[in-house]
Amino acid sequence: MTTFKSVAKKHGMACLFHEKPFQGVNGSGKHVNFSLGNNELGSLLVPGDNPHDNAQFLVFCAAVIRAVHKYAGLLRASVASATNDHRLGANEAPPAIISIFLGDQLADVFEQIAQGPATSSKDKGSMVIGVDTLPVLPTDPGDRNRTSPFAFTGNRFEFRAPGSMQTVAGPMVTINTIMAESLDYAATELEAAVAGGTDFDTAVQSLLTQIITDHGAVVFNGDGYSDAWPIEAEKRGLANLRTTLDALPELITESAMDLFDKYRVFNHREMHSRYEIGLEQYALTIGVEARLTLEMGATVILPAAVRHQTELAINIGALTAAGVEPDHAALSEVSAPITKLRSALAVLRDALAGGSEETALGEAEHARDALLPAMSAVRAAADALEEIVADDLWPLPTYQEMLFIL
């Protein structure tokens, strides 16, 4: 990121890593490509070319499914920020609802496993699975669903929810920890079953069936942007943590704190610290943006709009003096959003003055409930003015100049 910024500056440009710098234009994020392996077995998330490897792949894939379903809230919290809130759920960014995309063929395999021993698979190139009761496994993972936050892409999973400005360290710590717990669970179950006299292949089949039955609700191959998905997700018991303030409390649930403490990643105090820091960063980010919005609106946009309004009024006066019937439409068109801008700036100024909460949570809630709506109102009025104020009077780069004119 530092290299991008320095190279851009060298060429007289600026490299923006803000997740959603422009309204109505695609946002920017990062993909965390996640896989597991070692120097003896290679990747554990690649369907192998022999029976043992295919059974092994399904176990590790099932462990991912279980981890993502059980700890979806932690994954959402790991990418929570004021700027990423603008991005998630639209413009090629995944929704805030955490789900897994497997592709039709692999999803079909797990659906059959959930119903009992699977015996077939949807067509495509395939491999023979070693455990007799498991199906032929396809080699092609299927289409890459761009609306899925956690997608299988053939030899790895991609976590697509991180924002472009954040380090991937936080999401990776979360993924590694929840995977450690899920693999711990799978190993414990298999070891106990084999120790009790169960055949290993049968134990694998039983484990896969249990995991996909309990956690298969997180698998979704459909359109994450559809109006029907939030309704369906709620029926499945999947959380829709739309904003940072909805997501951050996931860090301090007892189950989350016990998880990180069990694997000696963070203790309870450190988890609370991360929660408090997340709240402070959220409030700070929105507070800075709000003050800048007020300054730009009052000292840059409003004066430019008033100059345009004045020129139109002078024109009307000159035409009237010359005995020509003037057209007041343009003056009325610019006067209405100017009035809205003045009103919105007053509301934003009052909201900034009222943000004196004593707790980090109070400040964050004030930012979400008071500052964000006030900024949106200023933005709406400014956007309307950008479309009608004369270019030679408008002091900022317009969408047209930045995005469409070479």
CSV table of C-alpha atoms in Angstrom, one decimal:
chain,number,residue,atom,x,y,z
A,1,MET,CA,0.0,0.0,0.0
A,2,THR,CA,2.9,2.4,0.8
A,3,THR,CA,4.4,1.6,-2.6
A,4,PHE,CA,1.2,2.2,-4.4
A,5,LYS,CA,0.9,5.6,-2.7
A,6,SER,CA,4.5,6.7,-3.4
A,7,VAL,CA,4.3,5.6,-7.1
A,8,ALA,CA,1.0,7.4,-7.5
A,9,LYS,CA,2.5,10.6,-6.0
A,10,LYS,CA,5.4,10.3,-8.4
A,11,HIS,CA,3.1,10.5,-11.3
A,12,GLY,CA,1.0,13.3,-9.9
A,13,MET,CA,-1.9,11.2,-8.8
A,14,ALA,CA,-3.3,9.9,-5.5
A,15,CYS,CA,-3.9,6.3,-4.7
A,16,LEU,CA,-7.1,6.0,-2.7
A,17,PHE,CA,-7.6,2.9,-0.4
A,18,HIS,CA,-10.9,4.1,1.1
A,19,GLU,CA,-13.3,1.3,0.8
A,20,LYS,CA,-16.0,3.4,-0.8
A,21,PRO,CA,-14.6,6.8,-1.9
A,22,PHE,CA,-17.3,7.5,-4.5
A,23,GLN,CA,-21.1,7.0,-4.2
A,24,GLY,CA,-22.5,4.7,-6.8
A,25,VAL,CA,-19.1,3.5,-7.9
A,26,ASN,CA,-17.6,0.1,-7.0
A,27,GLY,CA,-15.8,0.0,-3.7
A,28,SER,CA,-12.4,-1.5,-3.0
A,29,GLY,CA,-11.5,-4.4,-0.8
A,30,LYS,CA,-9.0,-7.2,-0.2
A,31,HIS,CA,-9.3,-11.0,-0.6
A,32,VAL,CA,-7.7,-13.2,2.0
A,33,ASN,CA,-6.8,-16.4,0.2
A,34,PHE,CA,-6.8,-19.2,2.8
A,35,SER,CA,-5.6,-22.8,2.6
A,36,LEU,CA,-4.0,-25.4,4.8
A,37,GLY,CA,-1.1,-27.7,4.1
A,38,ASN,CA,2.4,-28.9,5.1
A,39,ASN,CA,5.6,-30.1,3.5
A,40,GLU,CA,4.5,-33.7,3.4
A,41,LEU,CA,0.9,-33.6,2.3
A,42,GLY,CA,0.9,-30.4,0.4
A,43,SER,CA,-2.4,-28.4,0.3
A,44,LEU,CA,-5.2,-30.0,2.3
A,45,LEU,CA,-7.9,-28.1,0.4
A,46,VAL,CA,-7.1,-29.6,-3.0
A,47,PRO,CA,-9.1,-32.7,-4.1
A,48,GLY,CA,-6.4,-35.3,-4.5
A,49,ASP,CA,-5.8,-37.9,-7.1
A,50,ASN,CA,-6.3,-40.9,-4.9
A,51,PRO,CA,-9.0,-42.2,-2.6
A,52,HIS,CA,-7.3,-41.2,0.7
A,53,ASP,CA,-6.8,-37.6,-0.5
A,54,ASN,CA,-10.4,-37.1,-1.5
A,55,ALA,CA,-11.7,-38.2,1.9
A,56,GLN,CA,-9.1,-36.0,3.5
A,57,PHE,CA,-10.2,-33.0,1.4
A,58,LEU,CA,-13.8,-33.4,2.4
A,59,VAL,CA,-12.9,-33.5,6.1
A,60,PHE,CA,-10.9,-30.3,5.9
A,61,CYS,CA,-13.5,-28.6,3.8
A,62,ALA,CA,-16.2,-29.6,6.3
A,63,ALA,CA,-14.0,-28.2,9.1
A,64,VAL,CA,-14.1,-24.8,7.3
A,65,ILE,CA,-17.8,-25.0,6.9
A,66,ARG,CA,-18.2,-25.6,10.7
A,67,ALA,CA,-15.8,-22.9,11.6
A,68,VAL,CA,-17.4,-20.2,9.4
A,69,HIS,CA,-20.9,-21.1,10.6
A,70,LYS,CA,-20.1,-21.3,14.3
A,71,TYR,CA,-18.0,-18.2,14.3
A,72,ALA,CA,-19.5,-16.1,11.6
A,73,GLY,CA,-19.9,-13.2,14.0
A,74,LEU,CA,-16.2,-13.1,14.7
A,75,LEU,CA,-15.4,-13.1,11.0
A,76,ARG,CA,-17.7,-10.1,10.5
A,77,ALA,CA,-16.2,-8.3,13.5
A,78,SER,CA,-12.7,-8.9,12.0
A,79,VAL,CA,-13.6,-6.7,9.0
A,80,ALA,CA,-15.7,-4.1,10.9
A,81,SER,CA,-14.8,-0.5,10.3
A,82,ALA,CA,-16.6,2.8,9.6
A,83,THR,CA,-15.3,2.8,6.0
A,84,ASN,CA,-16.0,-0.8,5.2
A,85,ASP,CA,-19.6,-0.3,6.3
A,86,HIS,CA,-20.1,1.9,3.2
A,87,ARG,CA,-18.9,-1.0,1.0
A,88,LEU,CA,-20.4,-4.2,2.2
A,89,GLY,CA,-23.5,-5.3,0.5
A,90,ALA,CA,-23.2,-3.7,-2.9
A,91,ASN,CA,-20.9,-2.8,-5.8
A,92,GLU,CA,-19.2,-6.3,-6.0
A,93,ALA,CA,-18.6,-6.4,-2.3
A,94,PRO,CA,-20.1,-9.3,-0.3
A,95,PRO,CA,-23.0,-8.7,2.1
A,96,ALA,CA,-22.6,-8.4,5.8
A,97,ILE,CA,-24.3,-11.8,6.2
A,98,ILE,CA,-21.5,-14.4,6.4
A,99,SER,CA,-22.0,-17.4,4.2
A,100,ILE,CA,-20.0,-19.9,2.2
A,101,PHE,CA,-20.1,-20.5,-1.5
A,102,LEU,CA,-19.1,-24.0,-2.6
A,103,GLY,CA,-20.2,-24.2,-6.1
A,104,ASP,CA,-23.1,-26.3,-7.3
A,105,GLN,CA,-21.1,-29.5,-7.6
A,106,LEU,CA,-19.4,-29.5,-4.2
A,107,ALA,CA,-22.5,-28.3,-2.5
A,108,ASP,CA,-24.4,-31.2,-4.1
A,109,VAL,CA,-21.8,-33.6,-2.6
A,110,PHE,CA,-22.4,-32.2,0.9
A,111,GLU,CA,-26.1,-32.2,0.5
A,112,GLN,CA,-26.0,-35.9,-0.3
A,113,ILE,CA,-23.8,-36.5,2.7
A,114,ALA,CA,-26.3,-34.8,4.9
A,115,GLN,CA,-29.0,-37.2,3.7
A,116,GLY,CA,-26.8,-40.3,4.1
A,117,PRO,CA,-24.1,-42.0,2.1
A,118,ALA,CA,-23.6,-40.0,-1.1
A,119,THR,CA,-23.3,-42.0,-4.3
A,120,SER,CA,-23.1,-39.5,-7.1
A,121,SER,CA,-22.1,-36.1,-8.2
A,122,LYS,CA,-23.1,-33.5,-10.8
A,123,ASP,CA,-21.2,-33.9,-14.0
A,124,LYS,CA,-17.8,-32.4,-14.7
A,125,GLY,CA,-14.4,-34.0,-14.5
A,126,SER,CA,-14.3,-36.2,-11.5
A,127,MET,CA,-12.1,-38.3,-9.2
A,128,VAL,CA,-12.7,-41.5,-7.3
A,129,ILE,CA,-13.3,-41.1,-3.6
A,130,GLY,CA,-11.6,-43.7,-1.4
A,131,VAL,CA,-14.2,-44.0,1.3
A,132,ASP,CA,-16.8,-46.3,-0.3
A,133,THR,CA,-19.8,-44.4,0.9
A,134,LEU,CA,-18.6,-41.0,-0.4
A,135,PRO,CA,-19.3,-39.8,-3.9
A,136,VAL,CA,-17.3,-39.1,-7.0
A,137,LEU,CA,-15.9,-35.6,-6.4
A,138,PRO,CA,-15.8,-33.0,-9.2
A,139,THR,CA,-12.5,-31.4,-10.1
A,140,ASP,CA,-14.1,-28.1,-11.1
A,141,PRO,CA,-15.3,-25.9,-8.2
A,142,GLY,CA,-17.9,-24.2,-10.3
A,143,ASP,CA,-18.7,-20.6,-10.9
A,144,ARG,CA,-17.0,-17.9,-8.7
A,145,ASN,CA,-19.8,-16.1,-7.0
A,146,ARG,CA,-18.7,-12.5,-6.5
A,147,THR,CA,-21.4,-11.8,-3.9
A,148,SER,CA,-20.2,-14.5,-1.5
A,149,PRO,CA,-18.0,-13.4,1.5
A,150,PHE,CA,-16.4,-16.8,1.9
A,151,ALA,CA,-16.0,-18.8,-1.3
A,152,PHE,CA,-14.3,-22.0,-2.4
A,153,THR,CA,-12.3,-21.4,-5.5
A,154,GLY,CA,-10.9,-24.8,-6.4
A,155,ASN,CA,-7.9,-25.1,-4.1
A,156,ARG,CA,-8.5,-22.6,-1.4
A,157,PHE,CA,-11.1,-20.4,0.2
A,158,GLU,CA,-11.3,-16.6,-0.4
A,159,PHE,CA,-12.5,-14.3,2.4
A,160,ARG,CA,-13.7,-11.3,0.5
A,161,ALA,CA,-15.1,-9.1,3.2
A,162,PRO,CA,-11.9,-7.3,4.4
A,163,GLY,CA,-11.7,-3.6,3.5
A,164,SER,CA,-9.0,-2.2,1.3
A,165,MET,CA,-7.5,0.1,4.0
A,166,GLN,CA,-7.1,-2.6,6.7
A,167,THR,CA,-4.3,-5.1,7.3
A,168,VAL,CA,-5.3,-8.7,6.8
A,169,ALA,CA,-3.6,-9.6,10.0
A,170,GLY,CA,-6.9,-9.3,12.0
A,171,PRO,CA,-9.0,-11.5,9.7
A,172,MET,CA,-6.1,-14.1,9.4
A,173,VAL,CA,-5.8,-14.3,13.2
A,174,THR,CA,-9.6,-14.9,13.4
A,175,ILE,CA,-9.6,-17.5,10.6
A,176,ASN,CA,-6.6,-19.4,12.0
A,177,THR,CA,-8.1,-19.5,15.5
A,178,ILE,CA,-11.6,-20.7,14.4
A,179,MET,CA,-10.0,-23.3,12.1
A,180,ALA,CA,-7.8,-24.5,15.0
A,181,GLU,CA,-10.9,-25.1,17.1
A,182,SER,CA,-12.8,-26.8,14.2
A,183,LEU,CA,-9.9,-29.1,13.4
A,184,ASP,CA,-9.4,-29.8,17.1
A,185,TYR,CA,-13.1,-30.9,17.2
A,186,ALA,CA,-12.9,-33.0,14.1
A,187,ALA,CA,-9.7,-34.8,15.2
A,188,THR,CA,-11.2,-35.4,18.7
A,189,GLU,CA,-14.3,-36.9,17.2
A,190,LEU,CA,-12.5,-39.2,14.8
A,191,GLU,CA,-10.0,-40.3,17.5
A,192,ALA,CA,-12.8,-41.1,19.9
A,193,ALA,CA,-14.8,-43.1,17.3
A,194,VAL,CA,-11.8,-45.1,16.2
A,195,ALA,CA,-10.8,-45.8,19.8
A,196,GLY,CA,-14.3,-47.1,20.4
A,197,GLY,CA,-13.9,-49.6,17.6
A,198,THR,CA,-15.5,-47.8,14.7
A,199,ASP,CA,-14.0,-48.3,11.3
A,200,PHE,CA,-12.1,-45.1,10.2
A,201,ASP,CA,-14.0,-44.7,6.9
A,202,THR,CA,-17.3,-45.1,8.8
A,203,ALA,CA,-16.1,-42.5,11.4
A,204,VAL,CA,-15.3,-40.1,8.6
A,205,GLN,CA,-18.7,-40.6,7.0
A,206,SER,CA,-20.4,-40.0,10.3
A,207,LEU,CA,-18.4,-36.9,11.1
A,208,LEU,CA,-19.1,-35.4,7.7
A,209,THR,CA,-22.8,-36.1,8.0
A,210,GLN,CA,-23.0,-34.6,11.5
A,211,ILE,CA,-21.1,-31.4,10.5
A,212,ILE,CA,-23.1,-30.7,7.3
A,213,THR,CA,-26.3,-31.4,9.1
A,214,ASP,CA,-25.5,-29.0,12.0
A,215,HIS,CA,-23.7,-26.4,10.0
A,216,GLY,CA,-24.9,-26.7,6.4
A,217,ALA,CA,-27.1,-23.6,6.8
A,218,VAL,CA,-24.1,-21.4,6.1
A,219,VAL,CA,-23.7,-22.8,2.6
A,220,PHE,CA,-25.3,-20.5,0.1
A,221,ASN,CA,-24.6,-20.4,-3.7
A,222,GLY,CA,-27.2,-17.8,-4.6
A,223,ASP,CA,-27.3,-14.1,-5.1
A,224,GLY,CA,-26.2,-12.3,-1.9
A,225,TYR,CA,-27.6,-9.0,-3.2
A,226,SER,CA,-31.2,-10.3,-3.7
A,227,ASP,CA,-34.0,-9.0,-1.4
A,228,ALA,CA,-34.8,-12.6,-0.6
A,229,TRP,CA,-31.4,-13.5,0.8
A,230,PRO,CA,-31.7,-11.6,4.1
A,231,ILE,CA,-35.1,-13.2,4.7
A,232,GLU,CA,-33.8,-16.6,3.9
A,233,ALA,CA,-30.6,-16.0,6.0
A,234,GLU,CA,-32.8,-15.1,9.0
A,235,LYS,CA,-34.7,-18.4,8.6
A,236,ARG,CA,-31.4,-20.2,8.6
A,237,GLY,CA,-30.3,-18.5,11.8
A,238,LEU,CA,-27.6,-16.5,10.1
A,239,ALA,CA,-26.8,-13.1,11.6
A,240,ASN,CA,-27.0,-9.9,9.5
A,241,LEU,CA,-24.6,-7.6,11.3
A,242,ARG,CA,-25.0,-4.6,9.0
A,243,THR,CA,-22.8,-2.1,10.8
A,244,THR,CA,-19.6,-2.0,12.8
A,245,LEU,CA,-21.6,-1.4,16.0
A,246,ASP,CA,-23.6,-4.5,15.3
A,247,ALA,CA,-20.5,-6.6,14.7
A,248,LEU,CA,-18.1,-5.5,17.4
A,249,PRO,CA,-20.0,-7.0,20.4
A,250,GLU,CA,-19.2,-10.4,18.9
A,251,LEU,CA,-15.7,-9.9,20.2
A,252,ILE,CA,-16.8,-10.0,23.8
A,253,THR,CA,-19.3,-12.8,23.9
A,254,GLU,CA,-18.3,-15.5,26.4
A,255,SER,CA,-17.9,-18.1,23.6
A,256,ALA,CA,-15.6,-15.8,21.6
A,257,MET,CA,-13.4,-14.9,24.6
A,258,ASP,CA,-13.2,-18.5,25.7
A,259,LEU,CA,-12.2,-19.5,22.2
A,260,PHE,CA,-9.3,-17.1,21.9
A,261,ASP,CA,-8.2,-17.8,25.5
A,262,LYS,CA,-8.3,-21.6,25.0
A,263,TYR,CA,-5.8,-21.4,22.1
A,264,ARG,CA,-3.8,-18.7,23.9
A,265,VAL,CA,-4.3,-16.0,21.3
A,266,PHE,CA,-6.0,-13.3,23.4
A,267,ASN,CA,-7.2,-13.4,26.9
A,268,HIS,CA,-10.5,-11.9,28.1
A,269,ARG,CA,-8.9,-8.5,28.9
A,270,GLU,CA,-7.3,-8.3,25.5
A,271,MET,CA,-10.6,-9.1,23.7
A,272,HIS,CA,-12.3,-6.3,25.7
A,273,SER,CA,-9.4,-4.0,24.7
A,274,ARG,CA,-10.0,-4.8,21.0
A,275,TYR,CA,-13.7,-4.1,21.4
A,276,GLU,CA,-13.0,-0.7,23.0
A,277,ILE,CA,-10.4,0.2,20.4
A,278,GLY,CA,-12.9,-0.7,17.6
A,279,LEU,CA,-15.5,1.6,19.1
A,280,GLU,CA,-13.0,4.5,19.5
A,281,GLN,CA,-11.7,4.1,15.9
A,282,TYR,CA,-15.3,4.0,14.6
A,283,ALA,CA,-16.2,7.2,16.4
A,284,LEU,CA,-12.9,8.9,15.5
A,285,THR,CA,-13.2,8.1,11.8
A,286,ILE,CA,-16.8,9.4,11.5
A,287,GLY,CA,-15.9,12.4,13.6
A,288,VAL,CA,-13.1,13.4,11.4
A,289,GLU,CA,-15.2,12.9,8.3
A,290,ALA,CA,-18.0,14.9,9.8
A,291,ARG,CA,-15.8,17.9,10.6
A,292,LEU,CA,-14.3,17.8,7.1
A,293,THR,CA,-17.8,17.5,5.6
A,294,LEU,CA,-18.9,20.6,7.6
A,295,GLU,CA,-15.8,22.6,6.5
A,296,MET,CA,-16.1,21.6,2.8
A,297,GLY,CA,-19.8,22.3,2.7
A,298,ALA,CA,-19.6,25.7,4.4
A,299,THR,CA,-16.4,27.1,2.9
A,300,VAL,CA,-16.1,25.4,-0.5
A,301,ILE,CA,-19.4,24.1,-1.8
A,302,LEU,CA,-21.9,26.7,-0.5
A,303,PRO,CA,-19.9,29.7,-1.6
A,304,ALA,CA,-19.5,28.2,-5.1
A,305,ALA,CA,-23.2,27.6,-5.3
A,306,VAL,CA,-24.1,31.1,-4.1
A,307,ARG,CA,-21.8,32.6,-6.7
A,308,HIS,CA,-23.7,30.6,-9.4
A,309,GLN,CA,-27.0,31.7,-7.8
A,310,THR,CA,-25.8,35.4,-7.8
A,311,GLU,CA,-24.8,35.2,-11.5
A,312,LEU,CA,-28.2,33.9,-12.4
A,313,ALA,CA,-29.9,36.6,-10.4
A,314,ILE,CA,-27.8,39.3,-12.0
A,315,ASN,CA,-28.7,37.8,-15.4
A,316,ILE,CA,-32.4,38.0,-14.6
A,317,GLY,CA,-32.0,41.6,-13.4
A,318,ALA,CA,-30.2,42.6,-16.6
A,319,LEU,CA,-32.8,40.9,-18.8
A,320,THR,CA,-35.6,42.6,-17.0
A,321,ALA,CA,-33.9,46.0,-17.3
A,322,ALA,CA,-33.5,45.3,-21.0
A,323,GLY,CA,-37.2,44.6,-21.4
A,324,VAL,CA,-36.7,40.8,-22.0
A,325,GLU,CA,-38.9,38.3,-20.1
A,326,PRO,CA,-36.3,36.3,-18.0
A,327,ASP,CA,-36.6,32.6,-17.3
A,328,HIS,CA,-36.5,32.0,-13.6
A,329,ALA,CA,-36.2,28.1,-13.8
A,330,ALA,CA,-32.4,27.9,-13.5
A,331,LEU,CA,-32.4,30.2,-10.4
A,332,SER,CA,-35.2,28.2,-8.8
A,333,GLU,CA,-33.3,25.0,-9.6
A,334,VAL,CA,-30.2,26.1,-7.8
A,335,SER,CA,-31.9,27.9,-4.9
A,336,ALA,CA,-33.7,24.8,-3.6
A,337,PRO,CA,-30.6,22.6,-3.0
A,338,ILE,CA,-28.8,25.7,-1.6
A,339,THR,CA,-31.5,26.0,1.0
A,340,LYS,CA,-31.2,22.3,1.7
A,341,LEU,CA,-27.5,22.5,2.0
A,342,ARG,CA,-27.7,25.4,4.5
A,343,SER,CA,-30.2,23.4,6.6
A,344,ALA,CA,-28.1,20.2,6.5
A,345,LEU,CA,-24.9,22.1,7.5
A,346,ALA,CA,-26.8,23.5,10.5
A,347,VAL,CA,-27.9,20.1,11.6
A,348,LEU,CA,-24.4,18.7,11.2
A,349,ARG,CA,-22.9,21.5,13.2
A,350,ASP,CA,-25.3,20.9,16.0
A,351,ALA,CA,-24.6,17.1,15.9
A,352,LEU,CA,-20.9,17.7,16.2
A,353,ALA,CA,-21.4,20.0,19.1
A,354,GLY,CA,-23.6,17.4,20.8
A,355,GLY,CA,-21.1,14.6,20.7
A,356,SER,CA,-19.9,14.6,24.3
A,357,GLU,CA,-20.7,11.1,25.4
A,358,GLU,CA,-18.6,9.7,28.3
A,359,THR,CA,-18.1,6.2,27.0
A,360,ALA,CA,-16.6,4.8,23.8
A,361,LEU,CA,-19.9,3.1,23.1
A,362,GLY,CA,-21.8,6.3,23.6
A,363,GLU,CA,-19.5,8.2,21.2
A,364,ALA,CA,-19.8,5.5,18.6
A,365,GLU,CA,-23.6,5.4,18.8
A,366,HIS,CA,-23.7,9.2,18.5
A,367,ALA,CA,-21.5,8.9,15.4
A,368,ARG,CA,-23.8,6.3,13.9
A,369,ASP,CA,-27.2,7.8,14.9
A,370,ALA,CA,-26.4,11.6,14.6
A,371,LEU,CA,-23.3,12.3,12.5
A,372,LEU,CA,-23.8,9.8,9.7
A,373,PRO,CA,-27.4,10.9,8.8
A,374,ALA,CA,-26.4,14.6,9.0
A,375,MET,CA,-23.4,14.0,6.7
A,376,SER,CA,-25.7,12.1,4.2
A,377,ALA,CA,-28.0,15.1,4.1
A,378,VAL,CA,-25.1,17.4,3.3
A,379,ARG,CA,-23.9,15.0,0.7
A,380,ALA,CA,-27.3,14.8,-1.0
A,381,ALA,CA,-27.6,18.6,-1.3
A,382,ALA,CA,-24.0,18.9,-2.5
A,383,ASP,CA,-24.5,16.2,-5.1
A,384,ALA,CA,-27.5,18.0,-6.5
A,385,LEU,CA,-25.5,21.2,-6.7
A,386,GLU,CA,-22.6,19.5,-8.5
A,387,GLU,CA,-24.9,18.7,-11.4
A,388,ILE,CA,-26.2,22.3,-11.9
A,389,VAL,CA,-23.5,24.7,-10.8
A,390,ALA,CA,-21.3,26.0,-13.6
A,391,ASP,CA,-18.0,24.0,-14.0
A,392,ASP,CA,-15.9,27.2,-13.9
A,393,LEU,CA,-17.3,28.0,-10.5
A,394,TRP,CA,-17.3,24.5,-9.0
A,395,PRO,CA,-14.0,24.2,-7.0
A,396,LEU,CA,-13.8,20.5,-6.6
A,397,PRO,CA,-13.1,17.7,-9.2
A,398,THR,CA,-16.5,16.4,-10.4
A,399,TYR,CA,-17.4,12.8,-11.0
A,400,GLN,CA,-17.4,13.6,-14.7
A,401,GLU,CA,-13.9,15.0,-14.7
A,402,MET,CA,-12.5,12.2,-12.4
A,403,LEU,CA,-14.1,9.2,-14.0
A,404,PHE,CA,-15.2,9.9,-17.5
A,405,ILE,CA,-13.1,12.7,-19.2
A,406,LEU,CA,-9.7,11.7,-20.3
